[in-house]
CSV table of C-alpha atoms and ligand atoms in Angstrom, one decimal:
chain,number,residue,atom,x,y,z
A,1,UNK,CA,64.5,166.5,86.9
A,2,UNK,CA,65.0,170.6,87.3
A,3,UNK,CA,65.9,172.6,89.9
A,4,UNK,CA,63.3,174.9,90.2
A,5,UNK,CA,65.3,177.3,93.0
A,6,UNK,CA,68.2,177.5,90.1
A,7,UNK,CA,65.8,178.4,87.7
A,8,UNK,CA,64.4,180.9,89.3
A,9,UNK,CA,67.4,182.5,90.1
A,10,UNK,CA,67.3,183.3,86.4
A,11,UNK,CA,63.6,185.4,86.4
A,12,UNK,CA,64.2,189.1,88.2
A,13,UNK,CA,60.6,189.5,88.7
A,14,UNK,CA,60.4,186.6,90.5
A,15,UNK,CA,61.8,188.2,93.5
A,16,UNK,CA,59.2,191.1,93.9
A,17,UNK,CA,56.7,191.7,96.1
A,18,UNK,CA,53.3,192.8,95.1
A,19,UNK,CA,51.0,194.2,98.0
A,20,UNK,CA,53.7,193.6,100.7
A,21,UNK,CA,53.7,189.8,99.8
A,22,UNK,CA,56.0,188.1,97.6
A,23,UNK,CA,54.8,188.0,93.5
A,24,UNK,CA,53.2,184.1,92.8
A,25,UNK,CA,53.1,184.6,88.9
A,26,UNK,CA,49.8,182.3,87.9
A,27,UNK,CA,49.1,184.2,84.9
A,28,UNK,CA,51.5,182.2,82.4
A,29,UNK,CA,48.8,181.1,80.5
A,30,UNK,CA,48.6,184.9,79.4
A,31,UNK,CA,52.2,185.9,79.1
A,32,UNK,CA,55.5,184.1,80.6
A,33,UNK,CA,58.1,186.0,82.7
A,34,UNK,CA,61.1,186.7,81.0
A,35,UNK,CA,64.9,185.1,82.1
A,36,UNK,CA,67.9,187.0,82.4
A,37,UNK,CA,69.9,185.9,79.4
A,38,UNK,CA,66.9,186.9,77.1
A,39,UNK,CA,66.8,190.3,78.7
A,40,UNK,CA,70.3,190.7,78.4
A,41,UNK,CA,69.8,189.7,74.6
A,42,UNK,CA,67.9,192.7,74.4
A,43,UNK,CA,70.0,195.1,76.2
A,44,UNK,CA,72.8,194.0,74.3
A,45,UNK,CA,71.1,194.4,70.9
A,46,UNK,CA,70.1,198.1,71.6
A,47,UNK,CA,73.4,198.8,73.4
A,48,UNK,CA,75.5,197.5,70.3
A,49,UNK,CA,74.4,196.7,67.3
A,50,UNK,CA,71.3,198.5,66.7
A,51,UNK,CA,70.5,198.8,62.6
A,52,UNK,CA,68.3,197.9,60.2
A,53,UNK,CA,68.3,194.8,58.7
A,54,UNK,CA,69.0,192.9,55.0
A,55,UNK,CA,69.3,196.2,53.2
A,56,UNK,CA,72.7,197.9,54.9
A,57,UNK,CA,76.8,197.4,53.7
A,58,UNK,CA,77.6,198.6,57.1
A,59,UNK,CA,78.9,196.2,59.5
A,60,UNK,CA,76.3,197.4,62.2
A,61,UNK,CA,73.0,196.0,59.6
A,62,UNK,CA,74.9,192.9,59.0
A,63,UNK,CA,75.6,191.9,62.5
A,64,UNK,CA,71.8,192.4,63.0
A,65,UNK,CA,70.9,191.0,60.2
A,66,UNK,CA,73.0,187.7,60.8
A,67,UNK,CA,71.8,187.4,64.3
A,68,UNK,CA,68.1,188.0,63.1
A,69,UNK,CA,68.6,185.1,60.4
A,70,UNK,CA,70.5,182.9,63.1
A,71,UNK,CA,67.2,183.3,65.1
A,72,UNK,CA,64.7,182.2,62.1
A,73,UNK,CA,67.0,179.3,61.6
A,74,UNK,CA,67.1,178.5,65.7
A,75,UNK,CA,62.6,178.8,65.4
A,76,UNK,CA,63.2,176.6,62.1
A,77,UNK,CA,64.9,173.8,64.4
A,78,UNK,CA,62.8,173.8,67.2
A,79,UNK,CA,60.0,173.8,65.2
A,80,UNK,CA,61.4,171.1,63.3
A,81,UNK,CA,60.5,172.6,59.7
A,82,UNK,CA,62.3,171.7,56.4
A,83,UNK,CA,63.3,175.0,55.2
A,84,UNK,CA,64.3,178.4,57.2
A,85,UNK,CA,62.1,180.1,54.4
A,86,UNK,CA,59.2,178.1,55.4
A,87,UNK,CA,59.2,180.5,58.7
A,88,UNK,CA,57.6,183.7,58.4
A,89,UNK,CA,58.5,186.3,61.6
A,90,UNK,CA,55.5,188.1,62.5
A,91,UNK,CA,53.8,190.2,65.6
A,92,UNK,CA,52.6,187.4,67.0
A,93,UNK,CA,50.1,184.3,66.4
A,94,UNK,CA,47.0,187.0,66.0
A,95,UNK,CA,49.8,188.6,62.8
A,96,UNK,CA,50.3,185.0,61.8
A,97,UNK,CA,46.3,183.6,61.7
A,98,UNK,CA,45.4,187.0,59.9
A,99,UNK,CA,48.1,186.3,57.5
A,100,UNK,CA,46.5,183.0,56.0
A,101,UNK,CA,42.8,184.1,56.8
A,102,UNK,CA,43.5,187.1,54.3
A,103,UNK,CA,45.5,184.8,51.9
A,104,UNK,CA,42.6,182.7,51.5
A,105,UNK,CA,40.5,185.1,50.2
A,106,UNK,CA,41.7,184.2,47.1
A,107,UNK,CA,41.1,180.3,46.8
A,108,UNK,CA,37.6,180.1,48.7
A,109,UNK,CA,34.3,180.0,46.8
A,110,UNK,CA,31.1,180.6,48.1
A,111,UNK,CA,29.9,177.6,49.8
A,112,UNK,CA,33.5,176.1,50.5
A,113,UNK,CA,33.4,175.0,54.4
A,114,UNK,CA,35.4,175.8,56.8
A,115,UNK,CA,36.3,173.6,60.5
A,116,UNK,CA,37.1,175.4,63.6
A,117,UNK,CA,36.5,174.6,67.2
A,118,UNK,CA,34.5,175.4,70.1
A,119,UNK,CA,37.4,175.9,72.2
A,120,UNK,CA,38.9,178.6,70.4
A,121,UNK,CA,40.5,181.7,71.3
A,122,UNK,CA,39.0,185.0,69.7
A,123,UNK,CA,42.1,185.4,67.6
A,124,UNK,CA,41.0,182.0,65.9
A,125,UNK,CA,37.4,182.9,65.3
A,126,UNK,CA,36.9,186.5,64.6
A,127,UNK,CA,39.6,186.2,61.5
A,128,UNK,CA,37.5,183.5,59.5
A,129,UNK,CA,33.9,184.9,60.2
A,130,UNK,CA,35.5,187.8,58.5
A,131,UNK,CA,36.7,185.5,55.8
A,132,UNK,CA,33.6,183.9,55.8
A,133,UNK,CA,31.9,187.5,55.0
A,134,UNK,CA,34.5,188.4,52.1
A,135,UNK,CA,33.8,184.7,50.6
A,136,UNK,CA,30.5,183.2,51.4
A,137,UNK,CA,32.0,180.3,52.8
A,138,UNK,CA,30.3,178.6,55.5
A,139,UNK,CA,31.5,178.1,59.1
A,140,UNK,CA,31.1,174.8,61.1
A,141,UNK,CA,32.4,174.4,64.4
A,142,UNK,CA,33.3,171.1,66.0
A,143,UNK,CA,31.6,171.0,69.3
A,144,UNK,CA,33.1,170.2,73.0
A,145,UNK,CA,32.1,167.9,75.8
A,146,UNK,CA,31.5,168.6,79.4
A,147,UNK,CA,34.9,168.0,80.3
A,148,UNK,CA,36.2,170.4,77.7
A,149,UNK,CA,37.2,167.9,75.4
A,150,UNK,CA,36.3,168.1,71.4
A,151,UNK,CA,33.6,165.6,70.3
A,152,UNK,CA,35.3,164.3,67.4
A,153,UNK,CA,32.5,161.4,65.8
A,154,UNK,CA,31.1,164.8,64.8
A,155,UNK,CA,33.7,166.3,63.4
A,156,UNK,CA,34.4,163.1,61.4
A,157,UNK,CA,30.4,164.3,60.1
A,158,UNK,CA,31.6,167.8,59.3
A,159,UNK,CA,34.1,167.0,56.8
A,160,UNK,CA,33.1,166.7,53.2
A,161,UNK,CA,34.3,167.7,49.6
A,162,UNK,CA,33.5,170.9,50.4
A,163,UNK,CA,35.9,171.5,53.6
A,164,UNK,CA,38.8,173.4,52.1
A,165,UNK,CA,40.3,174.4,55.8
A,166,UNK,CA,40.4,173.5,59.6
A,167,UNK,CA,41.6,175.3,62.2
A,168,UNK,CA,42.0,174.8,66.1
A,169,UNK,CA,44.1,175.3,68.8
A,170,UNK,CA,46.6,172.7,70.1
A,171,UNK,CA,45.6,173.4,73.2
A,172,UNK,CA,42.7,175.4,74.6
A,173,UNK,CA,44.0,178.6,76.3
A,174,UNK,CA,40.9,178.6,78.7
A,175,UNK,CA,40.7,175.0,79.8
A,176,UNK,CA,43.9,173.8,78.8
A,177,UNK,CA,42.7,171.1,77.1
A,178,UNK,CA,45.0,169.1,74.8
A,179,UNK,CA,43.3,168.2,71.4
A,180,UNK,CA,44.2,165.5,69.0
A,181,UNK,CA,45.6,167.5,66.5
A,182,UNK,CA,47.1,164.4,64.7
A,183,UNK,CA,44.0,162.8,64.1
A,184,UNK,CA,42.7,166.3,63.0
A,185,UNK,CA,45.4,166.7,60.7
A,186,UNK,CA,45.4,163.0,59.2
A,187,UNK,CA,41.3,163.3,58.8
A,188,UNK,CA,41.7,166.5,57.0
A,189,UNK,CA,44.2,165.8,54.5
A,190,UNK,CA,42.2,162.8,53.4
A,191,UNK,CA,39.7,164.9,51.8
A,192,UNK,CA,42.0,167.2,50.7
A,193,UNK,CA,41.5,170.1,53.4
A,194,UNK,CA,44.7,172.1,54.7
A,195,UNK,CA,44.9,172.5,58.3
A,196,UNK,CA,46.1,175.2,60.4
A,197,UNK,CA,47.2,174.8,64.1
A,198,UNK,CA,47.4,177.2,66.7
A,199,UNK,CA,50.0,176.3,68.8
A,200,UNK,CA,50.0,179.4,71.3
A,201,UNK,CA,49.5,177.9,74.2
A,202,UNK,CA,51.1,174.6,73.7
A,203,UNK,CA,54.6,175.8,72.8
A,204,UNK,CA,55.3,176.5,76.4
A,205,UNK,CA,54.9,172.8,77.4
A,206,UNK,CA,55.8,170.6,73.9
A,207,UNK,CA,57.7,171.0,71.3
A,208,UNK,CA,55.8,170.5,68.2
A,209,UNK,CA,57.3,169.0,65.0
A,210,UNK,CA,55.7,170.3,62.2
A,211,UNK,CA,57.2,168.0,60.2
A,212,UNK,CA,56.4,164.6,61.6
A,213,UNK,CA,52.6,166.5,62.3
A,214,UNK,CA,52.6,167.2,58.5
A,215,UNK,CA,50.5,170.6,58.8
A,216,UNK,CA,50.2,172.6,56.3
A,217,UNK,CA,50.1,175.9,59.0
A,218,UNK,CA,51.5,176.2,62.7
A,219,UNK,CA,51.3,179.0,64.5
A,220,UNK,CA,53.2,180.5,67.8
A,221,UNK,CA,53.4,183.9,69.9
A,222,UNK,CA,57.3,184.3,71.6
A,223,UNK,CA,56.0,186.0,75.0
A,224,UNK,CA,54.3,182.9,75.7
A,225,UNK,CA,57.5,180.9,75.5
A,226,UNK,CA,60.3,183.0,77.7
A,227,UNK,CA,60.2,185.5,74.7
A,228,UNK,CA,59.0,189.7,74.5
A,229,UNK,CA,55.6,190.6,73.3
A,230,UNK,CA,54.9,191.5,69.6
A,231,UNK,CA,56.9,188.6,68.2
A,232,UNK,CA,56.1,185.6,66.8
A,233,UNK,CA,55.9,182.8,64.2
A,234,UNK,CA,53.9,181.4,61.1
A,235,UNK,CA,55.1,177.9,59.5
A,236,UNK,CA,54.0,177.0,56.5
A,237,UNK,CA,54.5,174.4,54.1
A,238,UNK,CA,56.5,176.0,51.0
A,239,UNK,CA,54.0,174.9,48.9
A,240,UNK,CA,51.1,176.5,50.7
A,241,UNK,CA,53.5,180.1,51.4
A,242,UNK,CA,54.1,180.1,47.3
A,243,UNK,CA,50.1,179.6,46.9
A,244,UNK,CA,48.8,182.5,49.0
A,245,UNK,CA,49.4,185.9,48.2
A,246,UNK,CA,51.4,188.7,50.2
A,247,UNK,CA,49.3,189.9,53.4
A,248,UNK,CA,51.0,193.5,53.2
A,249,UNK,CA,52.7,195.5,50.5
A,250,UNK,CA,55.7,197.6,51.6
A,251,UNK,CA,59.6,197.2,51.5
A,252,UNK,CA,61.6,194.3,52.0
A,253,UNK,CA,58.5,192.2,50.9
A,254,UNK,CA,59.8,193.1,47.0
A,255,UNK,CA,62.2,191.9,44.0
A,256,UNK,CA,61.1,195.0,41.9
A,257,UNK,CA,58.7,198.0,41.8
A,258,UNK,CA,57.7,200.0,39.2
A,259,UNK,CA,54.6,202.2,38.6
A,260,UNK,CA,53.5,200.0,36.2
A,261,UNK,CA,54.2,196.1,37.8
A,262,UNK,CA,55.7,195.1,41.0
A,263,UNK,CA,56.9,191.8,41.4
A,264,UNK,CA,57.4,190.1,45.2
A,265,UNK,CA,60.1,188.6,46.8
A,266,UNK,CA,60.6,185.2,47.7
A,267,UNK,CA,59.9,183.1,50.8
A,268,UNK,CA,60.1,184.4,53.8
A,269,UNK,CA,60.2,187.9,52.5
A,270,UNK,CA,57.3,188.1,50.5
A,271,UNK,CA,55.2,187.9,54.1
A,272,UNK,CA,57.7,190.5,55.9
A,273,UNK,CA,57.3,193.7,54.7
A,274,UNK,CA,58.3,196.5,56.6
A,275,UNK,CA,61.1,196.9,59.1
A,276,UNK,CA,60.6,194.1,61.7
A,277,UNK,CA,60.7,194.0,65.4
A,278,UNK,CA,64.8,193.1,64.7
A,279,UNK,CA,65.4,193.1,68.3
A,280,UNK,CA,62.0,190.8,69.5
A,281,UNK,CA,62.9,187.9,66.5
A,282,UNK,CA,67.2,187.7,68.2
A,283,UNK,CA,65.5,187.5,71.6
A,284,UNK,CA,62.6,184.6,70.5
A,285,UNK,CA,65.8,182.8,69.3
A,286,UNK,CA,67.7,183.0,72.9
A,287,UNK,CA,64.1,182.2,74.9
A,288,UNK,CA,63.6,179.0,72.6
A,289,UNK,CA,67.4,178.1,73.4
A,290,UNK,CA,66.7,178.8,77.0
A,291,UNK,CA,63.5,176.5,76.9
A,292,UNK,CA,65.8,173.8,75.4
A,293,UNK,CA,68.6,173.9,77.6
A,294,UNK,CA,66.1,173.1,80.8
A,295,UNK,CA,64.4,170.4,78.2
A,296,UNK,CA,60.6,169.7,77.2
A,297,UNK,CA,60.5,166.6,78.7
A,298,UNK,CA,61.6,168.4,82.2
A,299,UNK,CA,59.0,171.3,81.7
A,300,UNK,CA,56.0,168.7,81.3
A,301,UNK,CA,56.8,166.4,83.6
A,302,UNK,CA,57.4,168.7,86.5
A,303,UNK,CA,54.4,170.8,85.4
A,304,UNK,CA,52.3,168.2,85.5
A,305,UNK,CA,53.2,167.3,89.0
A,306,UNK,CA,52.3,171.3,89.5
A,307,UNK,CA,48.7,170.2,88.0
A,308,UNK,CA,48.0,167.1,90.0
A,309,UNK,CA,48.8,168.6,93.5
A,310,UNK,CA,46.8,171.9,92.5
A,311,UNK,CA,44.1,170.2,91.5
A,312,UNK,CA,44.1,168.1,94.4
A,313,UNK,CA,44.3,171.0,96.4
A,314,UNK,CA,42.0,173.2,95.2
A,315,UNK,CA,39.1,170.9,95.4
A,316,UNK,CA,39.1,170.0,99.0
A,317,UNK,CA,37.9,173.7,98.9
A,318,UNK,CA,33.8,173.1,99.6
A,319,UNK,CA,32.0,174.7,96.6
A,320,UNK,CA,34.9,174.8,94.1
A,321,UNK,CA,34.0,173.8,91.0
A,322,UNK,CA,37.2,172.8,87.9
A,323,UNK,CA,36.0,173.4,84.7
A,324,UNK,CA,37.9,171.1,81.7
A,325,UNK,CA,38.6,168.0,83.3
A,326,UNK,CA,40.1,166.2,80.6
A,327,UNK,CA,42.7,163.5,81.2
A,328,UNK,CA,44.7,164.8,78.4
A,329,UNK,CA,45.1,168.5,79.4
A,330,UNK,CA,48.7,171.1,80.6
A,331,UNK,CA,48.9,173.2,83.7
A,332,UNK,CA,46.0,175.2,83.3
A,333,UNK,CA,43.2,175.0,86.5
A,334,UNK,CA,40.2,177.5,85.4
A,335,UNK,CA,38.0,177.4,88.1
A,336,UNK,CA,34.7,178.9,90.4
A,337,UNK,CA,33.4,179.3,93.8
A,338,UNK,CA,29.8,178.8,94.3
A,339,UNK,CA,27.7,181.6,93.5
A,340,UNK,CA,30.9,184.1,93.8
A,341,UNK,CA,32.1,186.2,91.0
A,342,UNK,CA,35.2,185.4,89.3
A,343,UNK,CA,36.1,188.8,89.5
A,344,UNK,CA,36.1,189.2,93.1
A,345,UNK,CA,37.7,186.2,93.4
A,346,UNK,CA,40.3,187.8,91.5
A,347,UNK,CA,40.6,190.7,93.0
A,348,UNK,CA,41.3,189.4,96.5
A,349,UNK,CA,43.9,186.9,95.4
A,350,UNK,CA,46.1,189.8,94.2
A,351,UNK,CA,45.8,192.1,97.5
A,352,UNK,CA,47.5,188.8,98.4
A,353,UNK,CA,50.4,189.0,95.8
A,354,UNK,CA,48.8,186.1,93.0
A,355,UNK,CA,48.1,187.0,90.2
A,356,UNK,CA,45.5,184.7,88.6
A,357,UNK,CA,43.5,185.8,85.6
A,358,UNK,CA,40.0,186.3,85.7
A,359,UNK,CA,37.1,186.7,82.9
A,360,UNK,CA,36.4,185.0,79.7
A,361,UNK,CA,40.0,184.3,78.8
A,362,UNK,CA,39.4,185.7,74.6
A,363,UNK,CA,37.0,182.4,74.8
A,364,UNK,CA,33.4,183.4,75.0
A,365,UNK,CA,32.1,180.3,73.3
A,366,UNK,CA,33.0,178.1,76.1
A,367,UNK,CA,31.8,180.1,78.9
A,368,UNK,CA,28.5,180.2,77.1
A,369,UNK,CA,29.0,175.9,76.7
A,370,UNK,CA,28.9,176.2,80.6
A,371,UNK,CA,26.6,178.9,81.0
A,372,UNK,CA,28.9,180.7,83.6
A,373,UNK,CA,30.3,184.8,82.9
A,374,UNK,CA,33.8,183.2,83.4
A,375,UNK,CA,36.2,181.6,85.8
A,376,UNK,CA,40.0,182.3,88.1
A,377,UNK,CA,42.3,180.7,86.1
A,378,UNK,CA,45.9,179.7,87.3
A,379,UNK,CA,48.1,178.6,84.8
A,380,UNK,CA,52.1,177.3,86.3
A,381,UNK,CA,54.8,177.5,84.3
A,382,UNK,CA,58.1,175.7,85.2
A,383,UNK,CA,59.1,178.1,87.6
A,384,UNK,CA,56.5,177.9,89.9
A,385,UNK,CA,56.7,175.8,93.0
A,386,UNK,CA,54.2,173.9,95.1
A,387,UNK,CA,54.6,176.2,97.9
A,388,UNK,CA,53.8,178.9,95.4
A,389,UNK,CA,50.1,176.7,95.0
A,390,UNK,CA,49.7,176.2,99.0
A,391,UNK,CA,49.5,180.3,99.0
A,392,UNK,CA,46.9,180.2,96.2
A,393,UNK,CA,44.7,177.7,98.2
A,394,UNK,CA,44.6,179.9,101.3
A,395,UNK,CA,44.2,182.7,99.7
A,396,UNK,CA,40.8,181.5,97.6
A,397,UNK,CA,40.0,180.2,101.3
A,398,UNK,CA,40.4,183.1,102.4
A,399,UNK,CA,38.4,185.2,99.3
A,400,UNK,CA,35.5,182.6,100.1
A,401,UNK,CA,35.1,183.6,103.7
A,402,UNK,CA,35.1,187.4,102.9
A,403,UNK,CA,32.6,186.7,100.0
A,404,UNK,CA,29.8,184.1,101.1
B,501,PLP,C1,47.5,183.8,73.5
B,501,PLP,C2,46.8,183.1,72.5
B,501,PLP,C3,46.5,183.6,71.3
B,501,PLP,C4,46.9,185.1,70.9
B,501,PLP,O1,48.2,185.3,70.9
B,501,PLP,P1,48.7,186.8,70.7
B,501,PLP,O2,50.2,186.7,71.1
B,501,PLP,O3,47.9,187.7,71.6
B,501,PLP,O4,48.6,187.1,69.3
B,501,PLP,C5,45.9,182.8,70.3
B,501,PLP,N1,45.5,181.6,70.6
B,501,PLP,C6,45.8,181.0,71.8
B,501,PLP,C7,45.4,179.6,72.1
B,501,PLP,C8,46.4,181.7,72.8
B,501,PLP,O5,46.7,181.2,74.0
């Protein structure tokens, strides 16, 4: 099991106070604190061997570029891909989804199909309307349940000859739902379709393997994972990456230019043009090691105990409504009070130091599948405590009092 006072010894910001009252963090869901070794990862790249990388003799460029490739090689483990080549560093899993939406420009004909779900995040929909538009491929959505679950007998309906690509999240950012991505995955293969998974908000609580999943595309964001912003990861399958053509043209993402022919470099270069954020890829290496070192298995089961007792909690609250109640689902509670605006909800909460996140959550679809403007979510991570979910339920007490 974990010691969740030693672990929180290791997040600063954990100690704060916010409004006189001590910081309960509830907004993981949105971005995860940050431990002390990956700051000092950071610190210690700017404070010694600051360079650029892959193009320098000096011995500053090499050390970075070493400890950059060390990190690509740490994300290829976890991930559990074949080849270090097969991942492709990016700004994040909005970089990564943009990256094959473009690339498939070039291999969709009008009237080719493509899957997505209703429980997607904007970063998952927006990209292939716009694909949709440059292609005149057609967009069908798989459609969720009241508990927030996909209903997959139609989705079985949706596939056909002419489905050249699905894409959905591995689980739902808003509800925390967790979908059956390997039946997704198995289903579309058998017609031929590739499949892309968006594993944002799942890499905080599993550890996919990519390989024993089989997908063609997995995609993940480091600040949701221990990591800093404007870092984060595209797999591919080699065979895909050689297929699609280079997102952006620039250096590093060359073998040769001339005025009259360019030709690209190899995997994973081809995708990485430009100087990289250098320091951001080291430090996703240290937060995945930190991740491991406490251990997956740990983080889900204690998170789950997090999920049961605030769940319980919360709804001996008359009026208090869960929405995605799926049995299969992570440490995500999105929730409303009666009539009462999430917002206000929201706002109270944080005079009293929690930080919940309020709105639409980048998920628009589903909050028009419920007909509500949005709800309080709390997401835990594994450094959150019980206690830390006591304070949450008094202080929505509290908001209701003030508000009805
Ligand atoms: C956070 C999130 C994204 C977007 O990630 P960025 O880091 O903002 O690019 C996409 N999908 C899901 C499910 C998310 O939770």
């Amino acid at each position: 099991m974990l010691d969740v006072q030693k672990i929180r010894d290791d997040f600063p910001i954990l100690t704060r106070e916010v409004n006189g009252k001590p910081l309960v963090y509830f907004d993981n869901a949105a971005t995860s604190q940050t431990p002390q070794v990956v700051i000092d990862a950071i610190v210690a790249y700017y404070s010694s061997y600051n360079a650029n990388i892959h193009r320098g003799v000096h011995t500053l460029s090499q050390e970075a570029t070493d400890a950059y490739e060390i990190a690509r090689k740490k994300i290829q483990e976890h991930f559990g891909a074949k080849h270090a080549h097969e991942i492709i560093l990016t700004s994040g899993t909005t970089h990564s989804i943009n990256i094959i939406a473009t690339g498939f420009t070039s291999l969709l004909s009008k009237g080719d199909e493509i899957i997505v779900s209703a429980l997607e995040h904007h970063s998952n929909i927006v990209p292939w309307q716009m694909l949709c538009e440059r292609t005149g491929a057609i967009l069908k959505v798989i459609p969720m349940n009241e508990d927030g679950e996909l209903v997959m007998n139609v989705y079985d309906q949706l596939l056909s000859n002419r489905t050249k690509l699905v894409f959905t999240n591995h689980i739902s950012n808003a509800l925390g739902t967790i979908n059956p991505i390997e039946e997704i995955i198995e289903k579309a293969h058998r017609i031929g379709a590739a499949v892309l998974i968006d594993g944002a908000q799942a890499c905080p609580h599993v550890k996919p393997d990519v390989k024993a999943l089989d997908v063609d595309f997995y995609v993940a964001s480091a600040h949701k994972l221990c990591g800093p912003t404007g870092v984060g990861m595209l797999y591919g399958k080699e065979e895909w990456l050689n297929k699609l053509p280079p997102y952006q043209g620039g250096g590093e993402m060359i073998e040769q230019v001339t005025f009259e022919k360019t030709t690209y470099a190899g995997l994973p270069h081809k995708f990485e043009a430009g100087t990289p954020n250098i320091c951001g890829g080291i430090a996703f290496g240290v937060a995945l090691d930190y991740m491991n070192s406490i251990g997956f298995e740990n983080i889900a089961a204690y998170e789950n105990e997090l999920l049961e007792y605030g769940t319980q909690k919360l709804l001996e609250i008359e009026g208090l409504k869960i929405y995605g109640t799926s049995k299969n689902k992570t440490s995500v509670i999105s929730f409303n009070l009666d009539n009462i605006h999430p917002y206000d909800v929201g706002t109270i909460v944080d005079k009293l130091g929690i930080a919940v996140r309020t709105g639409h959550h980048c998920a628009q679809p589903i909050m028009d599948f419920y007909k509500i403007p949005g709800t309080v979510r709390a997401s835990f991570s594994f450094y959150n405590t019980k206690e830390e979910i006591d304070a949450l339920v008094e202080a929505v007490k509290k908001a209701k009092m003030m508000l009805s």
